[in-house]
Short mmCIF file of C-alpha atoms in Angstrom, two decimals:
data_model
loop_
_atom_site.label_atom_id
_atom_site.label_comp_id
_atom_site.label_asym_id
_atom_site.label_seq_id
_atom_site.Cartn_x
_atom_site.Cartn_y
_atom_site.Cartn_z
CA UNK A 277 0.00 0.00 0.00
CA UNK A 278 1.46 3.32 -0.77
CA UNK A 279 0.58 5.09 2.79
CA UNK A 280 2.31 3.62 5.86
CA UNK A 281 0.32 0.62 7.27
CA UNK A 282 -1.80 1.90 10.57
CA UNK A 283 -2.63 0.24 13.52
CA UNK A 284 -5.04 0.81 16.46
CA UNK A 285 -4.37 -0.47 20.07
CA UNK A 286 -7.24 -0.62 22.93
CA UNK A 287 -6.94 -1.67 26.16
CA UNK A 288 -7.51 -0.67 29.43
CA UNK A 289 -4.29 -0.73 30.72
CA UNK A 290 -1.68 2.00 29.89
CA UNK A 291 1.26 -0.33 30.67
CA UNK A 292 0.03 -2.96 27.68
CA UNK A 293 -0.47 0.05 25.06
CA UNK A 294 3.15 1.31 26.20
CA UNK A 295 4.49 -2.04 25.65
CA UNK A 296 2.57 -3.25 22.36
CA UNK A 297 3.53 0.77 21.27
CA UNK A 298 6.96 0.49 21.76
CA UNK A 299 7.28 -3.21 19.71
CA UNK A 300 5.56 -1.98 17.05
CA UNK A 301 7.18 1.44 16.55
CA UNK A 302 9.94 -0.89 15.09
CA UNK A 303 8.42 -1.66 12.33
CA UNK A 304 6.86 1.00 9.20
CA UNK A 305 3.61 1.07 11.19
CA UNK A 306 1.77 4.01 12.20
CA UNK A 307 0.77 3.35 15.93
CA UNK A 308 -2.93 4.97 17.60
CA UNK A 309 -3.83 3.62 20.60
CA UNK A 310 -6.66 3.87 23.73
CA UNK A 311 -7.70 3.17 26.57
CA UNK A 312 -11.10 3.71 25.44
CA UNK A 313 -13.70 1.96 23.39
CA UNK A 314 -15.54 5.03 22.93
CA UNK A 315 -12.60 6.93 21.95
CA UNK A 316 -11.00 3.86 19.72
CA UNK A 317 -14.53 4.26 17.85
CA UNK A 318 -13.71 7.73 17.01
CA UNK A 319 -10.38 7.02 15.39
CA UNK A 320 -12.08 4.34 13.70
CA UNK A 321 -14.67 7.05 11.95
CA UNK A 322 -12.10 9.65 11.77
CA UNK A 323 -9.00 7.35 10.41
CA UNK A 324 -8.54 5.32 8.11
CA UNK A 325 -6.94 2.21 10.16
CA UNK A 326 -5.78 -0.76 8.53
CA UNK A 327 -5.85 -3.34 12.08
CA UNK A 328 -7.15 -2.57 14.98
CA UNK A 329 -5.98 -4.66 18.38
CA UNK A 330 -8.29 -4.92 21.35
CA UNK A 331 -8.32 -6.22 24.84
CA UNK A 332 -11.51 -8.60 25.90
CA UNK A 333 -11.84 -7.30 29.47
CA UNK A 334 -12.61 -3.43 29.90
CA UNK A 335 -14.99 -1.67 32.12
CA UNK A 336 -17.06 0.28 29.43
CA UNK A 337 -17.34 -2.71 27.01
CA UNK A 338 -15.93 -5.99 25.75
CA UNK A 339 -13.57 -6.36 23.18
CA UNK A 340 -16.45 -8.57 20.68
CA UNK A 341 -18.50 -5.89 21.69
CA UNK A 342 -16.23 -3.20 20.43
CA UNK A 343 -15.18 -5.14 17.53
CA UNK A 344 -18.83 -5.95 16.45
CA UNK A 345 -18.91 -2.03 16.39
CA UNK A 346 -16.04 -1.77 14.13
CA UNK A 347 -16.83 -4.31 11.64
CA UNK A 348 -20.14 -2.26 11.05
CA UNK A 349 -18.79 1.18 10.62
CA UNK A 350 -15.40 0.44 8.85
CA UNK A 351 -15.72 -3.05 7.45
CA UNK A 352 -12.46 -3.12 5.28
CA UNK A 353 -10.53 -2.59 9.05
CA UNK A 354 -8.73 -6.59 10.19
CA UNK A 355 -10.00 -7.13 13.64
CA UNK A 356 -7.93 -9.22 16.06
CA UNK A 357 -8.68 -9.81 19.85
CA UNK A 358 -6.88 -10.06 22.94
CA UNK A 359 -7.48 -11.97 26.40
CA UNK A 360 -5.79 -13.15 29.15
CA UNK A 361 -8.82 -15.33 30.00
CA UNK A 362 -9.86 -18.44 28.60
CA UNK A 363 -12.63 -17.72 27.18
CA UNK A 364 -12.14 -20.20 24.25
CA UNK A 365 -15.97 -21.07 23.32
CA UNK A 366 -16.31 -17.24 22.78
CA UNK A 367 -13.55 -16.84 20.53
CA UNK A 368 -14.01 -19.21 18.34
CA UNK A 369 -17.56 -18.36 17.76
CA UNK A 370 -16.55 -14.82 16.90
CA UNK A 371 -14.03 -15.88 14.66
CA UNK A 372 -16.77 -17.93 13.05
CA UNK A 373 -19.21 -14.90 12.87
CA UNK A 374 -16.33 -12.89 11.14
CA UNK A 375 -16.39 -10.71 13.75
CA UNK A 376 -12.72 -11.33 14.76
CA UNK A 377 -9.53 -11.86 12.31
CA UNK A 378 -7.41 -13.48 14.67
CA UNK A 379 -7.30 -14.25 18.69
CA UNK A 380 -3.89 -13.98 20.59
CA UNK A 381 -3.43 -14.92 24.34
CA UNK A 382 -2.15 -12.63 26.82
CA UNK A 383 0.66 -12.96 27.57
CA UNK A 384 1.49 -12.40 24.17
CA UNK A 385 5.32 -13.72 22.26
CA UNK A 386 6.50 -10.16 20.65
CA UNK A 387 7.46 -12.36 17.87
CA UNK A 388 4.21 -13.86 17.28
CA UNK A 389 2.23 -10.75 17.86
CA UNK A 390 3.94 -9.13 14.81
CA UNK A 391 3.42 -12.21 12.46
CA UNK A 392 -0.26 -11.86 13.76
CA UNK A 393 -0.47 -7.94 12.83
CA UNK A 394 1.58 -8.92 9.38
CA UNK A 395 -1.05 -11.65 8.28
CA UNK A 396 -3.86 -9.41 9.02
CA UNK A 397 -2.27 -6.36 6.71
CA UNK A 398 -1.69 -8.94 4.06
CA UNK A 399 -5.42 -10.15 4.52
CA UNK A 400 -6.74 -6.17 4.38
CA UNK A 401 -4.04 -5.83 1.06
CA UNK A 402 -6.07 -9.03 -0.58
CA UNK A 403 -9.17 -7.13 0.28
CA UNK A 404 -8.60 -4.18 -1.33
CA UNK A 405 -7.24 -6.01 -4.00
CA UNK A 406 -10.05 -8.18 -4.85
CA UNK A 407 -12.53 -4.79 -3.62
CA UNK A 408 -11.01 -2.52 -6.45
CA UNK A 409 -11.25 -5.37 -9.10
CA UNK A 410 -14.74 -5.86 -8.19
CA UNK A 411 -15.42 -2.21 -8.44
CA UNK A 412 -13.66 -1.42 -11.72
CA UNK A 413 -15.23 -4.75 -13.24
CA UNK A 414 -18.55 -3.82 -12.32
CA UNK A 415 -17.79 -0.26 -13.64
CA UNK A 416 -16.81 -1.79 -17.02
CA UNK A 417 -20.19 -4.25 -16.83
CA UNK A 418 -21.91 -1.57 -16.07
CA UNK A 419 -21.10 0.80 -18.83
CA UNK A 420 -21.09 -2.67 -21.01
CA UNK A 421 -24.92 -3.02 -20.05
CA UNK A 422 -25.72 0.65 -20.52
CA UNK A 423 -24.27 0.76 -24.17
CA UNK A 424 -25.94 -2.75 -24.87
CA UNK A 425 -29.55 -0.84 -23.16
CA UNK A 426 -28.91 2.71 -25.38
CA UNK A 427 -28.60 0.01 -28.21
CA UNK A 428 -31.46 -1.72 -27.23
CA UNK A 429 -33.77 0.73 -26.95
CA UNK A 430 -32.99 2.17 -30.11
CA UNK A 431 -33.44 -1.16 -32.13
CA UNK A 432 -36.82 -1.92 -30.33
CA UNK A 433 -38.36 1.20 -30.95
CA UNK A 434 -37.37 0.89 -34.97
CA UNK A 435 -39.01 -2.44 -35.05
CA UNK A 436 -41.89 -0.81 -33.63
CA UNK A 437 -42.44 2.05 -35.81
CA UNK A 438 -41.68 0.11 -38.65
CA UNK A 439 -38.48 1.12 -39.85
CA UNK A 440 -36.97 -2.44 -40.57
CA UNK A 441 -38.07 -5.07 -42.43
CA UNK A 442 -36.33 -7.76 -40.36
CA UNK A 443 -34.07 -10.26 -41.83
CA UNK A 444 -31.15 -12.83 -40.91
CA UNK A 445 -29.07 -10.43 -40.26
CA UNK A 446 -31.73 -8.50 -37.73
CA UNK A 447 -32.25 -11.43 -36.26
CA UNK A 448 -28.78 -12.09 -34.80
CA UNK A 449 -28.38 -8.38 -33.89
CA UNK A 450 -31.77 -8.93 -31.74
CA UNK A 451 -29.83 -12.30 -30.19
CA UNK A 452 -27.00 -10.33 -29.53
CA UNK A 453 -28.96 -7.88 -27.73
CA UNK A 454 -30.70 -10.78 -25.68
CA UNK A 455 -33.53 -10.35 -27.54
CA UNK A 456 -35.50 -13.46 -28.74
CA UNK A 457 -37.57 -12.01 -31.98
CA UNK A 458 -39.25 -15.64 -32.67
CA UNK A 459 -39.88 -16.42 -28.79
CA UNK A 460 -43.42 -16.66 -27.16
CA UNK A 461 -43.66 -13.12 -25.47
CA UNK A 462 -45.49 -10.15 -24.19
CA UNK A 463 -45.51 -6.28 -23.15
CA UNK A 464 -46.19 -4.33 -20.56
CA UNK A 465 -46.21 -0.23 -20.72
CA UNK A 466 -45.60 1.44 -17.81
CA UNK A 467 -46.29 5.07 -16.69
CA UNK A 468 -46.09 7.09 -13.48
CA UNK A 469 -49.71 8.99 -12.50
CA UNK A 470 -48.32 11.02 -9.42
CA UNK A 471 -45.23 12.96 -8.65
CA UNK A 472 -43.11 10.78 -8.23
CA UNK A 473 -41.24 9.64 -11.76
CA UNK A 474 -39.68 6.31 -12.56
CA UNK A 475 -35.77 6.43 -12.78
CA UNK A 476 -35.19 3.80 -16.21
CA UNK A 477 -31.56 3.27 -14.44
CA UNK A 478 -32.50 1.92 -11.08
CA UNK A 479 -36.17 -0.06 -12.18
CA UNK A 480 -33.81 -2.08 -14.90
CA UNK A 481 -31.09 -2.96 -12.34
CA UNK A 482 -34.03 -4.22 -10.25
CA UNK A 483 -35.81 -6.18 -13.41
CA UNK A 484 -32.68 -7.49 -14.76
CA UNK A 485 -34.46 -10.49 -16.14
CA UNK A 486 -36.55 -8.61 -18.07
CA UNK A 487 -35.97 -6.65 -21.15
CA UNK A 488 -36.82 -2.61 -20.50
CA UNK A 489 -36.18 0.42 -22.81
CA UNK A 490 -37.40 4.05 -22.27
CA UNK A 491 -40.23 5.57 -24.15
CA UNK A 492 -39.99 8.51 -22.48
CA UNK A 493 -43.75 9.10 -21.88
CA UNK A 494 -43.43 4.97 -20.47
CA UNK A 495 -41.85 2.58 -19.50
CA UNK A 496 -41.79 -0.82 -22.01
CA UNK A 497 -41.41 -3.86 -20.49
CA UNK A 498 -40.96 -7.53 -22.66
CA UNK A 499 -41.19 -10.96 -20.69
CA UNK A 500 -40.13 -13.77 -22.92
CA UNK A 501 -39.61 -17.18 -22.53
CA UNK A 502 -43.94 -17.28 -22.08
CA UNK A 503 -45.09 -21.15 -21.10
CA UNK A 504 -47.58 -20.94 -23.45
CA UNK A 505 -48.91 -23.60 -21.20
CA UNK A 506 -49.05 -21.80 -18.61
CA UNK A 507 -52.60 -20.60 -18.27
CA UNK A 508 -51.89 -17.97 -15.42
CA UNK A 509 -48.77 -16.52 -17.00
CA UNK A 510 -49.90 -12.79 -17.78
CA UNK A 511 -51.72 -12.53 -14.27
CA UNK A 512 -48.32 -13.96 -12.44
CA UNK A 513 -45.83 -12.32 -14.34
CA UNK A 514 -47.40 -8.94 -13.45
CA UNK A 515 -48.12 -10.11 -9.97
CA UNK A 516 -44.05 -10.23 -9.84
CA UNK A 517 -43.91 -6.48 -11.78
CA UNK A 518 -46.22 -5.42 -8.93
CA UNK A 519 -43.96 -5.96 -5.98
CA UNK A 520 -40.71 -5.33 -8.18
CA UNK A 521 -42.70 -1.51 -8.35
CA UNK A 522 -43.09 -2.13 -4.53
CA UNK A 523 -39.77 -2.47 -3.94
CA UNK A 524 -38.57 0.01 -6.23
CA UNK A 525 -41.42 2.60 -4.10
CA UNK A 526 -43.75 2.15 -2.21
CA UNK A 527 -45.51 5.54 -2.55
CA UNK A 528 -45.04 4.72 -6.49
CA UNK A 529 -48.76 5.48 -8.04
CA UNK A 530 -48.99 4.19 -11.89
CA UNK A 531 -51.06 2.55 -14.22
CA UNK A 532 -49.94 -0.49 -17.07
CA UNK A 533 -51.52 -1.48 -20.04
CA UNK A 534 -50.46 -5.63 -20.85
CA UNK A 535 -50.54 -7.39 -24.00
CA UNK A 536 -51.47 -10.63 -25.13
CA UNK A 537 -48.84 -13.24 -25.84
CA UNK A 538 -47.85 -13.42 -29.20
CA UNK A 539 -45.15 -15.20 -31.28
CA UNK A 540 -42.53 -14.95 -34.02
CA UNK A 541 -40.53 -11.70 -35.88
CA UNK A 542 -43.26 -9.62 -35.71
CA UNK A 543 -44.47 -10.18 -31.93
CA UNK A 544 -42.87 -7.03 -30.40
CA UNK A 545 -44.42 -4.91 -32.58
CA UNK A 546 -47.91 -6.57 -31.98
CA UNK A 547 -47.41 -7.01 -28.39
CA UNK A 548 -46.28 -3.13 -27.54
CA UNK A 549 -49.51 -1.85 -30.00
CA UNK A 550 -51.80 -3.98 -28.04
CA UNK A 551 -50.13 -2.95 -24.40
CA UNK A 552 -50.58 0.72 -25.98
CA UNK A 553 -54.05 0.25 -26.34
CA UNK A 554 -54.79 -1.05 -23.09
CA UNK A 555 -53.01 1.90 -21.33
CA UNK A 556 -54.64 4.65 -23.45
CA UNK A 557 -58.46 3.07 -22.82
CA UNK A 558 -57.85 2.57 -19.03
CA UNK A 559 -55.69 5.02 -18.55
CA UNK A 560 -58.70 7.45 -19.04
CA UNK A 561 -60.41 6.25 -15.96
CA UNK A 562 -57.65 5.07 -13.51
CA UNK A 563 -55.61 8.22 -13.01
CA UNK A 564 -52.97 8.13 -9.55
CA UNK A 565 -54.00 4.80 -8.71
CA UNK A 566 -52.09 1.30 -9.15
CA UNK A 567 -54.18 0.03 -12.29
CA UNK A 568 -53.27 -2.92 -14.28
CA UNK A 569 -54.75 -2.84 -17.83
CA UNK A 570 -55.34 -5.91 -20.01
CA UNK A 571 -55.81 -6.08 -23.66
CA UNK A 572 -57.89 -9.21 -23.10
CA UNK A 573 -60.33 -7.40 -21.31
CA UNK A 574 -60.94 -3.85 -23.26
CA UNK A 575 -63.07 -5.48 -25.60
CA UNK A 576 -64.33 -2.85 -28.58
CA UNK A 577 -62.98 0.07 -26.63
CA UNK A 578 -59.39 -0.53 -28.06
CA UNK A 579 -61.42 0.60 -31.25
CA UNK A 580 -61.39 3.79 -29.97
CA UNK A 581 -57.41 4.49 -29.94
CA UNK A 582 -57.26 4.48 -33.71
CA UNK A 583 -60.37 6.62 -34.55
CA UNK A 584 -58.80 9.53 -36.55
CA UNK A 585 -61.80 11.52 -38.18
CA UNK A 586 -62.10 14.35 -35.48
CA UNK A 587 -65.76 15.23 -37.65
CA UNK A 588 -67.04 11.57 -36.82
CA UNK A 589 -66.37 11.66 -33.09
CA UNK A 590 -67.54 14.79 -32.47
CA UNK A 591 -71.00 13.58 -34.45
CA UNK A 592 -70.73 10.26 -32.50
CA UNK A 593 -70.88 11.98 -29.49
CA UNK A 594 -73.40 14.79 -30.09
CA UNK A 595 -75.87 11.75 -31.19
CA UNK A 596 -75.60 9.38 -27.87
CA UNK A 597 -74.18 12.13 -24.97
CA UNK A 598 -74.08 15.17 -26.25
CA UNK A 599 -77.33 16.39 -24.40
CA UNK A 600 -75.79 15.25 -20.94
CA UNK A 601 -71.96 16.73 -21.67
CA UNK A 602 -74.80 20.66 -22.33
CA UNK A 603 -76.54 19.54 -19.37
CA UNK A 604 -73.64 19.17 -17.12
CA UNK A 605 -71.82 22.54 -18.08
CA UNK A 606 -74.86 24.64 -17.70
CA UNK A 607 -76.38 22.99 -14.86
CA UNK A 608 -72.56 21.95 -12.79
CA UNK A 609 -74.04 18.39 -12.25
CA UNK A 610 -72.34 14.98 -13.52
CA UNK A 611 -74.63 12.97 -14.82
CA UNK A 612 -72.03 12.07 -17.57
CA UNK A 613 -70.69 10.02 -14.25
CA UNK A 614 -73.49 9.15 -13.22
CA UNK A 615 -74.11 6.97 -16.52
CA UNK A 616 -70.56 5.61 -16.71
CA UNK A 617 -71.17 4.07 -13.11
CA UNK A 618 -74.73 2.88 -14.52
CA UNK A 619 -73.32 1.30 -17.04
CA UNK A 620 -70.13 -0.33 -15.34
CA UNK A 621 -71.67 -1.73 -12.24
CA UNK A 622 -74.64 -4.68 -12.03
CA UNK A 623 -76.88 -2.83 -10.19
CA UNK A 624 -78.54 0.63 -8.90
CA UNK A 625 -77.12 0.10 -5.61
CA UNK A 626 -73.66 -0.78 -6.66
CA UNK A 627 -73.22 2.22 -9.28
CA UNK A 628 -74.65 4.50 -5.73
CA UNK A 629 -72.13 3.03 -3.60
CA UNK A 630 -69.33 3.51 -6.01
CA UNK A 631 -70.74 7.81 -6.26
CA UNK A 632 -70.66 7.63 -2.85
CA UNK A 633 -74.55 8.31 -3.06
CA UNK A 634 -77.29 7.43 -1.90
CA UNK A 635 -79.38 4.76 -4.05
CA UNK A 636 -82.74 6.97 -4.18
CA UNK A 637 -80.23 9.67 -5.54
CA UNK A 638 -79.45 6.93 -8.34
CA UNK A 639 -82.44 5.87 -8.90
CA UNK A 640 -83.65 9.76 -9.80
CA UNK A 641 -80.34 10.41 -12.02
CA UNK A 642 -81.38 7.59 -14.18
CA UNK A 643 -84.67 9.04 -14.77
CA UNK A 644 -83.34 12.10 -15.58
CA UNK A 645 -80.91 10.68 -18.30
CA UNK A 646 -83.27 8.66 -19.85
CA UNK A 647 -85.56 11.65 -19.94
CA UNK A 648 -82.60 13.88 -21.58
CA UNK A 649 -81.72 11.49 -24.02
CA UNK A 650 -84.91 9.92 -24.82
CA UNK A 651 -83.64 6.28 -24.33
CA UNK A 652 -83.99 3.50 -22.19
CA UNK A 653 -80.82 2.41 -20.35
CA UNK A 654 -82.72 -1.69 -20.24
CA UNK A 655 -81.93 -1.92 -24.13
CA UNK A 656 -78.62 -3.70 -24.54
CA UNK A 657 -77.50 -1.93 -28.10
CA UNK A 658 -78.33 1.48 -26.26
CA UNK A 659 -76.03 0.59 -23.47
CA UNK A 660 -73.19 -0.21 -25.88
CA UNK A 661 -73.15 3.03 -27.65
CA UNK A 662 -73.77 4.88 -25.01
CA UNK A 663 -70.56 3.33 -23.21
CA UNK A 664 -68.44 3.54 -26.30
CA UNK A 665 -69.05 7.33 -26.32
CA UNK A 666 -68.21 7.81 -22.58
CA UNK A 667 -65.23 6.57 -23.34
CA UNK A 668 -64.51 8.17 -26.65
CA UNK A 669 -65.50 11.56 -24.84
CA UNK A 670 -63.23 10.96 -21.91
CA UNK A 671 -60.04 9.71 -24.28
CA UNK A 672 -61.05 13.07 -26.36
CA UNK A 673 -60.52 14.96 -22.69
CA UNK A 674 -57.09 12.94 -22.51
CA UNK A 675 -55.77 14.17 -25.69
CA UNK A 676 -57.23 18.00 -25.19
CA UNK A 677 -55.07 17.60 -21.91
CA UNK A 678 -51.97 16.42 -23.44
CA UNK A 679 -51.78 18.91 -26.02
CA UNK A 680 -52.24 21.79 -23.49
#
């Protein structure tokens, strides 16, 4: 090491640190010592010491004790023990628990006492041997796995908007970046809904065995190796996203939208549409609240995302709502929520519970829509439409939002 090796010495009596002082002022060794524990903590935090020696028997606290203190703020620092007092059991377990180094009996051979202190600075020179390697590998890993995730990303996102028509050669360069283009798979999008954002850096380190890249606006997320014969896949899979999210926050508020599982070259592409969908239709509704979307479930709402003609929506919902959307700005009530929770729940008394209502309240509301819109909510095609607008109006909202 290029600084003179230190050493630390406590013990409770001044004639021991004298003696084990003077020995090792022989030697290239830079010599602290105590006769408190307290105060032998404090050169620990304030130097940097290479071994530290301490006596078992002191008033203010045993040597393990002290020890089990050191090897929690300064790790790195060799820890060997001293004891006139046979105390064998005790040693041996703390040498076990890696709390001690090394235990020398008192009295102590000068000669063997400086082998001891040697061995220990050659066991803290292995450590910071094998310490740096590990550091300067994982920095090289790391910046490894960051080029191969820029890389990533950018590949991914071509294949989703199209730019490559994949071949042979795409193929390999989608193995190489441990992607599997003709593997069972499927997506997940991920977005944050409060203030707190998602760092892309710190979720992938904690979903290494899944393949991430940032969309910005979200999150993508690609499981493959799918058991297609695994019914409960999807529902497990994101059960394990769930408490990754946990982990990674607790106070984390977002909302997903998940694919189905699809298969061969042009899966991705499929799979992150779909997930897309799923986010944009829920995503309407579920705002600062956990939400898992499924494609599966949206139905003919995932119609709605790719409904262009501005003139046809805004026709589509003057026909079916557009009397309740007049109603509610002149008049400041919602029944434009009133007949979303009509429409999503089984019963009067369910849609009043979810308004936090009460169910005669309900019961007038519908009367009042059906009234305004001349329908009857019993008919089963009326119900349809009228839920496909609700949506299309609040995705509409969405969009006005974004572009603000």
């Amino acid at each position: 090491m290029d600084r003179m090796p230190s050493v630390l010495i406590v013990d409770d009596e001044v004639n021991i640190l004298r003696a084990i002082k003077r020995l090792l002022m022989q030697y290239k060794l830079e010599v602290y010592s105590t006769t408190s524990p307290v105060e032998g903590l404090a050169i620990i935090k304030d130097k940097d010491i290479d071994v530290i020696i301490s006596d078992q028997r002191m008033p203010l606290m045993e040597g393990i004790q002290l020890l089990a203190e050191v090897k929690n703020i300064s790790p790195k620092t060799i820890r060997i023990l001293m004891s006139s007092h046979s105390d064998i059991e005790v040693f041996i377990s703390a040498i076990n628990n890696g709390i001690i180094f090394r235990y020398i009996s008192k009295p102590w051979e000068n000669e063997k006492l400086v082998n001891v202190i040697y061995d220990a600075l050659d066991q803290k020179a292995q450590q910071d041997q094998l310490f740096n390697f590990l550091l300067k590998n994982d920095h090289e890993v790391n910046m490894i796995n960051e080029k191969k995730q820029a890389q990533r990303s950018i590949f991914l996102s071509k294949l989703i908007e199209g730019d490559i028509n994949i071949t042979e050669k795409h193929i390999r360069e989608a193995t190489l970046l441990d992607i599997d283009l003709q593997a069972p798979m499927f997506c997940c999008l991920l977005t944050s809904t409060g203030e707190e954002s998602i760092e892309f850096e710190k979720l992938a380190k904690l979903m290494s065995n899944y393949i991430l890249w940032d969309r910005e606006k979200f999150i993508g997320i690609i499981h493959q190796e799918v058991s297609l014969e695994e019914k409960d896949i999807l529902v497990n899979t994101v059960q394990h996203i769930k408490e990754v999210l946990t982990k990674y926050s607790p106070k984390l508020s977002y909302v997903m939208g998940v694919s189905k599982i699809h298969k061969g070259i042009n899966a991705i592409k499929k799979c992150y549409h779909e997930a897309q969908q799923a986010l944009m239709v829920e995503n309407i509704e579920n705002k600062n609240v956990n939400h898992i979307s499924y494609f599966k479930d949206i139905g003919v709402f995932q119609l709605l995302t790719i409904i262009k003609d501005e003139e046809y929506c805004r026709n589509f919902l003057e026909d079916y709502i557009g009397k309740l959307i007049d109603y509610d700005q002149k008049k400041g009530t919602e029944l434009i929520n009133t007949l979303h929770a009509l429409l999503k729940n089984q019963s009067l008394k369910e849609a009043a519970s979810s308004l936090f209502i009460h169910p005669k309240t309900i019961v007038f509301r519908r009367k009042r829509i059906e009234e305004l819109l001349e329908i009857s909510l019993e008919d089963y095609e009326t119900r349809l439409n009228l839920g496909i607008a609700i949506k299309l109006h609040k995705l509409n909202q969405e969009r006005s939002q974004k572009e603000e």
